[in-house]
Coordinates of C-alpha atoms in Angstrom, one line a residue:
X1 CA 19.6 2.3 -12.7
X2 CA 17.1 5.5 -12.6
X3 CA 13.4 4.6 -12.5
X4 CA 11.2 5.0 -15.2
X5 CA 8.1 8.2 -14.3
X6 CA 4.9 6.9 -13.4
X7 CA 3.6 7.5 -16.6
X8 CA 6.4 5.8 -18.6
X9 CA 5.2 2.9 -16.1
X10 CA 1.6 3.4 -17.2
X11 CA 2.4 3.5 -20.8
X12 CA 4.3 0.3 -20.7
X13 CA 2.3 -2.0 -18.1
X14 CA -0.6 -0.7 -20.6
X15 CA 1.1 -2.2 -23.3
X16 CA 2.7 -4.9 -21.6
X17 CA -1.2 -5.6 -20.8
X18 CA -2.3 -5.2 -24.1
X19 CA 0.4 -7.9 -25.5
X20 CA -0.6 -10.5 -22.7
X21 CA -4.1 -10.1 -24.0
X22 CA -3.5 -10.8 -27.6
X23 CA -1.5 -13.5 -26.7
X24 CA -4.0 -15.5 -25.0
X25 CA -6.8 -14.6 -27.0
X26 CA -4.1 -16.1 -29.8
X27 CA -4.1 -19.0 -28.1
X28 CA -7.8 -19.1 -27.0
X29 CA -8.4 -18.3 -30.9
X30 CA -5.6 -20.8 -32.1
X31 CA -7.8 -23.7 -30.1
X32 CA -10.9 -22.7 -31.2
X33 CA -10.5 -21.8 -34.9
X34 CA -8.4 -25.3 -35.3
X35 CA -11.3 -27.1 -34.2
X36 CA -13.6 -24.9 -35.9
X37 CA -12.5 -25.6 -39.3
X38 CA -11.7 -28.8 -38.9
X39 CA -15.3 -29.4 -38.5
X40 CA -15.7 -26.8 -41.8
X41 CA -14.0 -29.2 -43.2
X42 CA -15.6 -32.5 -42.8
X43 CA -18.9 -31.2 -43.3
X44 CA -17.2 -30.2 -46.5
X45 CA -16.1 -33.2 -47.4
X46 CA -19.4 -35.3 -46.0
X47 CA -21.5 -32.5 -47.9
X48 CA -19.1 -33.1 -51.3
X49 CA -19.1 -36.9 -50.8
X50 CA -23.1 -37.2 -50.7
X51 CA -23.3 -35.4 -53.9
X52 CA -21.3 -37.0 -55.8
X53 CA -22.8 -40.8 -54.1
X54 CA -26.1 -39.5 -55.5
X55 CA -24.4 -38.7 -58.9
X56 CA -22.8 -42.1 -59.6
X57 CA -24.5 -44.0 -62.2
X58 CA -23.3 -48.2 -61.8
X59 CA -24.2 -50.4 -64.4
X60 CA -25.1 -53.8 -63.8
X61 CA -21.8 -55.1 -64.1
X62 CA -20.7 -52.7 -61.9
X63 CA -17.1 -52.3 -63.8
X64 CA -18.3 -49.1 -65.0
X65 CA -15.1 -46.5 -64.0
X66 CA -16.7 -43.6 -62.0
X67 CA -15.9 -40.3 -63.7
X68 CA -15.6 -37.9 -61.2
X69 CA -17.7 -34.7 -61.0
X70 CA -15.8 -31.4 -61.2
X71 CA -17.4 -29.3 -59.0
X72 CA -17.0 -26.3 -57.0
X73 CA -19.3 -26.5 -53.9
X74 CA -20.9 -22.7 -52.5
X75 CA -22.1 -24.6 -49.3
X76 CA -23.4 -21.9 -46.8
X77 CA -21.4 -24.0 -44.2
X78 CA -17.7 -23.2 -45.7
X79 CA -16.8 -20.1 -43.5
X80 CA -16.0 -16.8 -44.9
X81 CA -12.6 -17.5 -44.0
X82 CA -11.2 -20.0 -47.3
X83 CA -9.6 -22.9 -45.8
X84 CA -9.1 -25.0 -48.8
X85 CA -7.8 -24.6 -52.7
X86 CA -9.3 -27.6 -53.9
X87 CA -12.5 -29.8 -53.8
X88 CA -12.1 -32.8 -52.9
X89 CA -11.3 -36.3 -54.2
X90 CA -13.3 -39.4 -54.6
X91 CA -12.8 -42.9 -54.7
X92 CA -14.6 -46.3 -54.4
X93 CA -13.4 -49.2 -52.9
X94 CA -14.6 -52.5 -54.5
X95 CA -15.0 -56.2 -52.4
X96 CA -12.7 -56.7 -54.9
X97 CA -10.5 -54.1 -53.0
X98 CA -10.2 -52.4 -56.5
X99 CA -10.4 -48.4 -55.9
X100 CA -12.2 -46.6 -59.0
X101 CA -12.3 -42.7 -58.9
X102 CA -10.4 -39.5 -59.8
X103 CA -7.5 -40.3 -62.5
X104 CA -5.2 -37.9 -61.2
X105 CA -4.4 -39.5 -57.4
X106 CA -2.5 -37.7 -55.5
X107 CA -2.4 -40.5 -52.9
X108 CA 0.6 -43.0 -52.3
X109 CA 0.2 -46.7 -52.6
X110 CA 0.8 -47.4 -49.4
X111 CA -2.0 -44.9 -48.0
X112 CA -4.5 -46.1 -50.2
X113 CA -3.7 -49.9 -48.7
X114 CA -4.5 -48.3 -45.4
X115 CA -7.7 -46.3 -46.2
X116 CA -8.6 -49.8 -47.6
X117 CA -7.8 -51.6 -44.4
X118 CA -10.0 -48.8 -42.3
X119 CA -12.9 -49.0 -45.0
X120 CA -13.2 -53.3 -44.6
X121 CA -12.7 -52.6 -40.4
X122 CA -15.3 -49.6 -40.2
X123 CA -18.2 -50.6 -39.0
X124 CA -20.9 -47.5 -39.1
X125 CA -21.5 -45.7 -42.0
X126 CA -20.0 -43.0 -41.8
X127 CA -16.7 -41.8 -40.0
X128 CA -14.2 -39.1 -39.9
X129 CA -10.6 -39.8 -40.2
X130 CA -7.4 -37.6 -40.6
X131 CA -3.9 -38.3 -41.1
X132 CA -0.6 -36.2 -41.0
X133 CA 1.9 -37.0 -44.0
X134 CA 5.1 -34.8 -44.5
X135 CA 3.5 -32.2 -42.3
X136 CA 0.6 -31.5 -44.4
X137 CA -2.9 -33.0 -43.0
X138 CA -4.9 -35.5 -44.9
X139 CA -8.6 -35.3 -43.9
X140 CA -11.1 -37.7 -45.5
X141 CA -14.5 -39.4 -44.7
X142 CA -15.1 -43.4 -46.1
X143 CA -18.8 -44.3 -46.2
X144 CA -20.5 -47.5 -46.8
X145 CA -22.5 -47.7 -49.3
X146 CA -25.4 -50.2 -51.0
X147 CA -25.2 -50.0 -54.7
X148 CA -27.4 -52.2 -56.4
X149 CA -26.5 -55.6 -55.1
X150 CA -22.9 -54.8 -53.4
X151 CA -21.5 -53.2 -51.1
X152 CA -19.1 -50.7 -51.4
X153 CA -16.8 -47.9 -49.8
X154 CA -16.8 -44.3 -51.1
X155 CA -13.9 -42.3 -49.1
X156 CA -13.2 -38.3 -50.0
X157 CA -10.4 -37.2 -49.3
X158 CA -8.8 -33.3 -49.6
X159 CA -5.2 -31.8 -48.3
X160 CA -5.1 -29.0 -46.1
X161 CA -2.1 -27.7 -44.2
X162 CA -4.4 -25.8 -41.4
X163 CA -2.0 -25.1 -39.3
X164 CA -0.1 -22.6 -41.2
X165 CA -3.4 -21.0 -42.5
X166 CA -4.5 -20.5 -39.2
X167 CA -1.2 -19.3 -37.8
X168 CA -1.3 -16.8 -40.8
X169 CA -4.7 -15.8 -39.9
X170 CA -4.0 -14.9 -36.3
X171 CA -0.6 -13.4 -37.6
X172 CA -2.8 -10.6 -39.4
X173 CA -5.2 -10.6 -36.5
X174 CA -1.9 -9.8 -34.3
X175 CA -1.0 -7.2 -36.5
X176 CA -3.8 -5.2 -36.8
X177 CA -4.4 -5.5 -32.7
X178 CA -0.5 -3.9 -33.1
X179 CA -1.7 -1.4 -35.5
X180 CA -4.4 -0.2 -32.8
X181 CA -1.9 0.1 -30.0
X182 CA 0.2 2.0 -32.2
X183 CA -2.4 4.4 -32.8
X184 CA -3.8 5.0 -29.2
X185 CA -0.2 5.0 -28.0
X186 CA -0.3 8.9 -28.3
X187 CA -4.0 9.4 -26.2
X188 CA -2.5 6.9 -24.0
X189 CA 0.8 8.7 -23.2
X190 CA -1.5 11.9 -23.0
X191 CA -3.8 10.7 -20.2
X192 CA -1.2 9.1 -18.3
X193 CA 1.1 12.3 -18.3
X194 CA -2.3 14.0 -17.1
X195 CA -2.8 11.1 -13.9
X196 CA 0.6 11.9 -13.2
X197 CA 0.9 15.7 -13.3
X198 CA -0.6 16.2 -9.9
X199 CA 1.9 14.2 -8.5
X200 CA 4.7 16.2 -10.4
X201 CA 3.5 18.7 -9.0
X202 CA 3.4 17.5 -5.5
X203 CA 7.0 16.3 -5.9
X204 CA 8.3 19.9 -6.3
X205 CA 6.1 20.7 -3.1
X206 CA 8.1 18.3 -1.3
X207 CA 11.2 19.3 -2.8
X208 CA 10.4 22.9 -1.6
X209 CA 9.5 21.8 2.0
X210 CA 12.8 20.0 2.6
X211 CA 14.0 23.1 1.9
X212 CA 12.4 24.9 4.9
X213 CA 10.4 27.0 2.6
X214 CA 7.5 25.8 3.5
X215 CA 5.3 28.8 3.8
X216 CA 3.0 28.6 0.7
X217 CA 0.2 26.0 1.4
X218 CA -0.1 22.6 -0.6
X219 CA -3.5 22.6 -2.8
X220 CA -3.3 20.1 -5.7
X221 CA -6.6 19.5 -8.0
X222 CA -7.1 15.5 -9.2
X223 CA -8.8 12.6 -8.1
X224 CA -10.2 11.7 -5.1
X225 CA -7.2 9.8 -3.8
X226 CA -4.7 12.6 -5.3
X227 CA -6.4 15.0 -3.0
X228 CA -6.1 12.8 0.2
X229 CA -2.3 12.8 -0.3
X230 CA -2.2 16.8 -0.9
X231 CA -4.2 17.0 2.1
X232 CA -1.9 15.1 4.3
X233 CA 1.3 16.3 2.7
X234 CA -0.5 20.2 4.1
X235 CA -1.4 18.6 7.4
X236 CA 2.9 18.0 7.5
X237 CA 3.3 21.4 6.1
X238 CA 1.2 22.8 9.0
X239 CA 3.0 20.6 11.7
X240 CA 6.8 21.6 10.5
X241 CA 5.1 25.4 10.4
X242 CA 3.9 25.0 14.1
X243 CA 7.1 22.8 15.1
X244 CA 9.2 25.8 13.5
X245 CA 7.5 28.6 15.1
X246 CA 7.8 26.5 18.5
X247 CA 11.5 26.1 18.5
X248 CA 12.0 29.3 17.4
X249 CA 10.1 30.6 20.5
X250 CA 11.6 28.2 22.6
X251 CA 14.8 29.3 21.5
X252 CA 14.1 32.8 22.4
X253 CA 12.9 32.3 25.7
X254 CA 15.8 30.0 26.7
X255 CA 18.6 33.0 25.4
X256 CA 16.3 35.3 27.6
X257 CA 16.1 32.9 30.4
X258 CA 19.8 32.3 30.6
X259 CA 20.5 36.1 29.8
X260 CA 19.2 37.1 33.2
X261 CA 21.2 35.1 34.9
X262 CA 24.5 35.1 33.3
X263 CA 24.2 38.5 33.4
X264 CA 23.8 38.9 37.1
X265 CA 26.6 36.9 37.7
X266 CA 29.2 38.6 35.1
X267 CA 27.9 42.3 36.7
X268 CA 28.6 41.0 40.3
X269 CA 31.9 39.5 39.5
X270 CA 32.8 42.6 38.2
X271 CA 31.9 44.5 41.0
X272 CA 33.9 42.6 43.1
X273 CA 36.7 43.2 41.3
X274 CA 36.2 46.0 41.3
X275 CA 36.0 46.1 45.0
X276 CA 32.7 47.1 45.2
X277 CA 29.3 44.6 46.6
X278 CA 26.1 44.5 45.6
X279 CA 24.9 42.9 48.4
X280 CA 27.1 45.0 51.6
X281 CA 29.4 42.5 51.9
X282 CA 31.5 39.4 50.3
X283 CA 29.3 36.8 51.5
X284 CA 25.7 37.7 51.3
X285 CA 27.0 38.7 47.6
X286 CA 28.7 35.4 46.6
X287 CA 25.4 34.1 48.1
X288 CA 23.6 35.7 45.3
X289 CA 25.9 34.9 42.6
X290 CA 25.7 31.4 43.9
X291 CA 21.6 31.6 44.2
X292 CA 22.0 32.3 40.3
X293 CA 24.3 29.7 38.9
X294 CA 22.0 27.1 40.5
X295 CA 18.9 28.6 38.5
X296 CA 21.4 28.6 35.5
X297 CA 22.2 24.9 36.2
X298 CA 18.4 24.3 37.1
X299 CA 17.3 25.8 33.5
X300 CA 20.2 23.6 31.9
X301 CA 19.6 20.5 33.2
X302 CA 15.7 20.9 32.8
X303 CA 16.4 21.4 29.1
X304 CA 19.0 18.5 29.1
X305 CA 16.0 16.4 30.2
X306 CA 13.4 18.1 27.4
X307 CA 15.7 16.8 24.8
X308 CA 16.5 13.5 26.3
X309 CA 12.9 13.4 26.7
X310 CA 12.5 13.9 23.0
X311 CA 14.9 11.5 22.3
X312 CA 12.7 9.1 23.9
X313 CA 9.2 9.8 22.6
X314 CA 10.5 8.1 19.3
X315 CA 12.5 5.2 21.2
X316 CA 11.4 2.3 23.4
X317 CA 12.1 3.2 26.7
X318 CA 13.0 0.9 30.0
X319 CA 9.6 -0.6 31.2
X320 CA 9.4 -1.9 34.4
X321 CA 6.9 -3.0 36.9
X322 CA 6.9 0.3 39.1
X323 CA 4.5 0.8 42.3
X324 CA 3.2 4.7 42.1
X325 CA 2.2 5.1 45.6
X326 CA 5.7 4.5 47.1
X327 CA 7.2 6.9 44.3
X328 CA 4.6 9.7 45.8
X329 CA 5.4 8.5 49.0
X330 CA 9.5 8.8 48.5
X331 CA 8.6 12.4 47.0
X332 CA 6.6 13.8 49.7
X333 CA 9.0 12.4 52.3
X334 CA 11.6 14.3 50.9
X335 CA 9.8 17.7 49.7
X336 CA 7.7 17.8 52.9
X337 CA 10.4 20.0 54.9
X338 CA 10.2 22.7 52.3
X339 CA 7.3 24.3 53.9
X340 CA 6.7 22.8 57.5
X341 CA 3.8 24.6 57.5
X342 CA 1.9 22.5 55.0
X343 CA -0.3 20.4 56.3
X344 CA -0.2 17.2 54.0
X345 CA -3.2 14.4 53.3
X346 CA -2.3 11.5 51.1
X347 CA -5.1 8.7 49.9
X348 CA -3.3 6.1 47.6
X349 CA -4.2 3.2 46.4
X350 CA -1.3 0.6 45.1
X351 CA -1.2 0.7 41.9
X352 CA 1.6 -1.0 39.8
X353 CA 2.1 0.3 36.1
X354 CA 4.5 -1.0 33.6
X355 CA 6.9 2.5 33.0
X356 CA 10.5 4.2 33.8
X357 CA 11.0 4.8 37.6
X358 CA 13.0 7.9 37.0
X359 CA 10.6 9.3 35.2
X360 CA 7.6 9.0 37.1
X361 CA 9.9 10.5 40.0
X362 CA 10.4 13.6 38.3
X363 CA 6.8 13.7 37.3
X364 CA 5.7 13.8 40.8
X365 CA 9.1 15.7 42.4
X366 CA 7.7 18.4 39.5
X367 CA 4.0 18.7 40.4
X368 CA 4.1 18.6 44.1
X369 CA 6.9 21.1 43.7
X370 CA 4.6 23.5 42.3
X371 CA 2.0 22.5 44.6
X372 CA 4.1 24.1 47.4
X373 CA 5.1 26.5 45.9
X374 CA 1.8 28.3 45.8
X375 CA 0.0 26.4 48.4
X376 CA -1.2 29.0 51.3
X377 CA -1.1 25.7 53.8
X378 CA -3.3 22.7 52.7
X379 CA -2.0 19.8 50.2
X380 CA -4.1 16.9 49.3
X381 CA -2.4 13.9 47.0
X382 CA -5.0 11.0 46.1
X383 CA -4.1 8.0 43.8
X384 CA -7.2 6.2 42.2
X385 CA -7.9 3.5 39.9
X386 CA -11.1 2.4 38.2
X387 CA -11.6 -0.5 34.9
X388 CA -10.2 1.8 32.6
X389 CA -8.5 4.8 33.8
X390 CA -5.4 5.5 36.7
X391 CA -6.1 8.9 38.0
X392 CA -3.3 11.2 40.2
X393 CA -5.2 14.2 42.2
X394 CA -3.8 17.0 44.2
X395 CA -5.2 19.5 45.8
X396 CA -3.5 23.1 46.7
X397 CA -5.1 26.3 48.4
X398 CA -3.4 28.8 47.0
X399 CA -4.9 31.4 44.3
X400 CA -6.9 30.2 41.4
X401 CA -5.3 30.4 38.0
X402 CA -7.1 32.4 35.2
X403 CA -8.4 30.2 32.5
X404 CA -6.3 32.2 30.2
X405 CA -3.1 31.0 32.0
X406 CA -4.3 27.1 31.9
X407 CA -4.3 26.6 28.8
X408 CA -0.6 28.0 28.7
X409 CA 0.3 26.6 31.9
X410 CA 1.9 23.3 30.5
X411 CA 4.0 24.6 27.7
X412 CA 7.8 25.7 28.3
X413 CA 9.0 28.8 29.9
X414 CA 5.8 29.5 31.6
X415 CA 5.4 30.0 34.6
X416 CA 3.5 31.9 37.4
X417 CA 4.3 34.4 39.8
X418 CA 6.4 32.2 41.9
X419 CA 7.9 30.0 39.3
X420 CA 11.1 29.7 38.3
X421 CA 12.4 27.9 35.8
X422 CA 8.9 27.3 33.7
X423 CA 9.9 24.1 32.8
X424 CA 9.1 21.8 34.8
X425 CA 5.0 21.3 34.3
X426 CA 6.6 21.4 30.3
X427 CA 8.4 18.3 31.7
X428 CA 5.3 16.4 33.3
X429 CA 3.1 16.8 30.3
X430 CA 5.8 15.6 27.8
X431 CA 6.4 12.3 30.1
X432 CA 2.5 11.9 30.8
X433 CA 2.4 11.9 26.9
X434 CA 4.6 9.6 26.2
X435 CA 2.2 7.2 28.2
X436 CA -0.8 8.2 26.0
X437 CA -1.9 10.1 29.1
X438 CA -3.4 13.7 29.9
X439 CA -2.8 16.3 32.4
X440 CA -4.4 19.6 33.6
X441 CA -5.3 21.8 35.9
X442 CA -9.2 23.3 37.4
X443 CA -9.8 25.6 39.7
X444 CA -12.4 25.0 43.0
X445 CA -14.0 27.4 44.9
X446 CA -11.0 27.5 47.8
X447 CA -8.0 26.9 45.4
X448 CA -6.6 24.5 42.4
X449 CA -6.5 20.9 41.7
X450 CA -4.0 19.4 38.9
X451 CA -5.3 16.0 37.3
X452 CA -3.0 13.1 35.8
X453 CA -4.9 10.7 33.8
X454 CA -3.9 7.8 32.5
X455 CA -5.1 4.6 30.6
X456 CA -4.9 1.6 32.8
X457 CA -3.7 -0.5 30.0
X458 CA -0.9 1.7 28.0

């Protein structure tokens, strides 16, 4: 099923909202207005009865029939709202349990034997009493009374069917609530599409950007929070821009980085078959051909590691507990014979990390690497640790680097004068990152130092 647009959604959760309301308030109102005129109407009824006690005129036999008074009450208690047809009824009950009063009773036998019963077991004056017959409601108030030398019983009575005149009441209520939706249904509609245009509008954005044309820059106008998402959906844009343009260059570099090579090695094939070499002889020219498929394969395998790298960044890697100092220790042991005329100082400190061992391995292999490679004859490796940071140190003699240059040292394909595949301090900073660490490079007054920080707790 396709989803409804936001501002369909609006639209109906506003009248869904708007329903829900006038439903409870029809039950709030149902409550209150039943309870409201039901008071109406015994002070009605009380307010009727006390007029027509004060009207009776009892003669000393007291047999006199009571003719009723036909009147039509304007009591400025009776709400504006009519809630009766009729006045009511009066009657008086006798000791003699003889009722006198109107001439056209409405009232069945057997509830006048009943009001009778109440009347002889009531014992304040006055008191409120109600009865449903056939579904219509029977309200009616019996008083005692002292007439002359007797006693007597005066009860008013009057139908009402309240329920249905207050159902009708909130059905009109209801309807004219309806009538109000209906007519601010169209400003409604109108706003929402407004709310929801920005967002329209950012949706094509998006659309556009999945389609790599992502060139023009995101500015949306709204509220507060619609411009916080148009400003992160341009910080993306931006990203995906500088991620592009990186690959792209990075792509460029490697075909000219693997030209080079593949060319050497095609031209001095083809010299040999041709009978000619390069180099004087067979050998020392198979020697270079050989001397550049292992740069090719060193360039290949570094970028085989880059992407596995990348792989990585956004997966959980193997953590183990790993001991730095006897990784640095392993490297140096091997690398040290590259340049026996190095002398080496190493300070470290055992420190265990939870990490990858490989990885670490190729961090340091990497950096002392480099180290040697431009070291005149002086290396200094310390490993440190304070409360909150792990800090790698070495130390080379060899010529400064211009400041230029360190800020580009760490990204891939360059390299210095003596570098070779310009990939592999591209290598270190990717893994230090992954470990929410930092790495660069300063230069002293008698040659360079390259810094590895890291967070003691990752």
């Amino acid at each position: 099923m396709k989803a409804k647009s936001l501002s369909t959604q609006i639209w109906m959760w506003f009248i869904g909202i708007i329903v829900g309301l006038c439903i409870i308030l029809s039950i709030v109102f149902y409550v209150t207005l039943e309870n409201f005129f039901e008071e109406q109407m015994y002070t009605y009824i009380e307010q009727e009865q006390k007029q027509e006690i004060n009207s009776i005129k009892i003669t000393p036999s007291y047999t006199q029939k009571i003719k009723p008074r036909e009147v039509v009450p304007a009591l400025p208690t009776v709400p504006a709202v009519p809630i009766t047809e009729s006045v009511p009824k009066h009657n008086i009950i006798y000791n003699t349990d003889t009722i006198s009063g109107q001439k056209k009773e409405k009232l069945e036998p057997k509830i006048k034997m009943e009001i009778v019963q109440q009347a002889k077991t009531q014992k304040i004056e006055n008191k409120r009493y109600e009865k449903v017959v056939e579904g219509k409601k029977l309200y009616y108030v019996i008083s005692k009374q002292k007439i002359g030398n007797e006693t007597v019983y005066v009860y008013s009575y009057i139908w009402e069917n309240l329920k249905k005149r207050i159902i009708s009441l909130l059905r009109n209520i209801f309807i004219g609530i309806l009538g109000v939706i209906l007519i601010i249904l169209i400003p409604i509609r109108i706003i929402s599409k407004k709310l929801t245009k920005p967002l329209m509008i950012l949706e094509k954005d998006m659309d556009r950007i999945a389609k790599r044309d992502w060139n023009e820059p995101i500015c949306i106008e709204g509220s507060e929070e619609i411009k916080d998402l148009a400003r992160s959906c341009e910080c993306m844009r931006q990203q995906l821009v500088n991620h592009d343009e990186k690959q792209q260059s990075m792509l460029q570099s490697i075909s000219h980085e693997l030209k080079t090579p593949i060319m050497v090695i095609r031209s001095y094939i083809q010299a040999i078959k041709d009978g000619y070499y390069p180099r004087g002889n067979l050998d020392t020219t198979l020697d270079v051909i050989d001397q550049e498929a292992r740069r090719l394969q060193k360039k290949a395998l570094d970028l085989i590691y880059i992407t596995n790298l990348e792989y990585l960044s956004n997966h959980k890697t193997l953590e183990e507990d790993i001991q730095l100092q006897v990784i640095i220790q392993q490297v140096y042991e091997r690398l040290q014979y590259e340049r026996i005329d190095i002398n080496w100082n190493l300070d470290l400190d055992n420190i265990v990390i939870k990490g990858d061992y490989e990885q670490w391995k190729v961090v340091f292999e990497n950096i002392l690497q480099n180290q040697i490679r431009y070291s005149k004859d002086k290396i200094e490796v310390a490993l440190k640790a304070d409360d909150e940071n792990i800090i790698f140190r070495v130390y080379n003699n060899g010529p400064f680097i211009e400041d230029e240059q360190k800020h580009k040292l760490f990204n891939a394909f360059e390299k210095g004068s003596e570098g070779q595949s310009g990939l592999g301090l591209n290598i270190v900073k990717r893994i230090v990152d992954m470990y929410n660490g930092k790495v660069w490079v300063e230069n002293q007054k008698d040659g360079v130092v390259f810094y590895i920080s890291m967070p003691v707790k990752n």
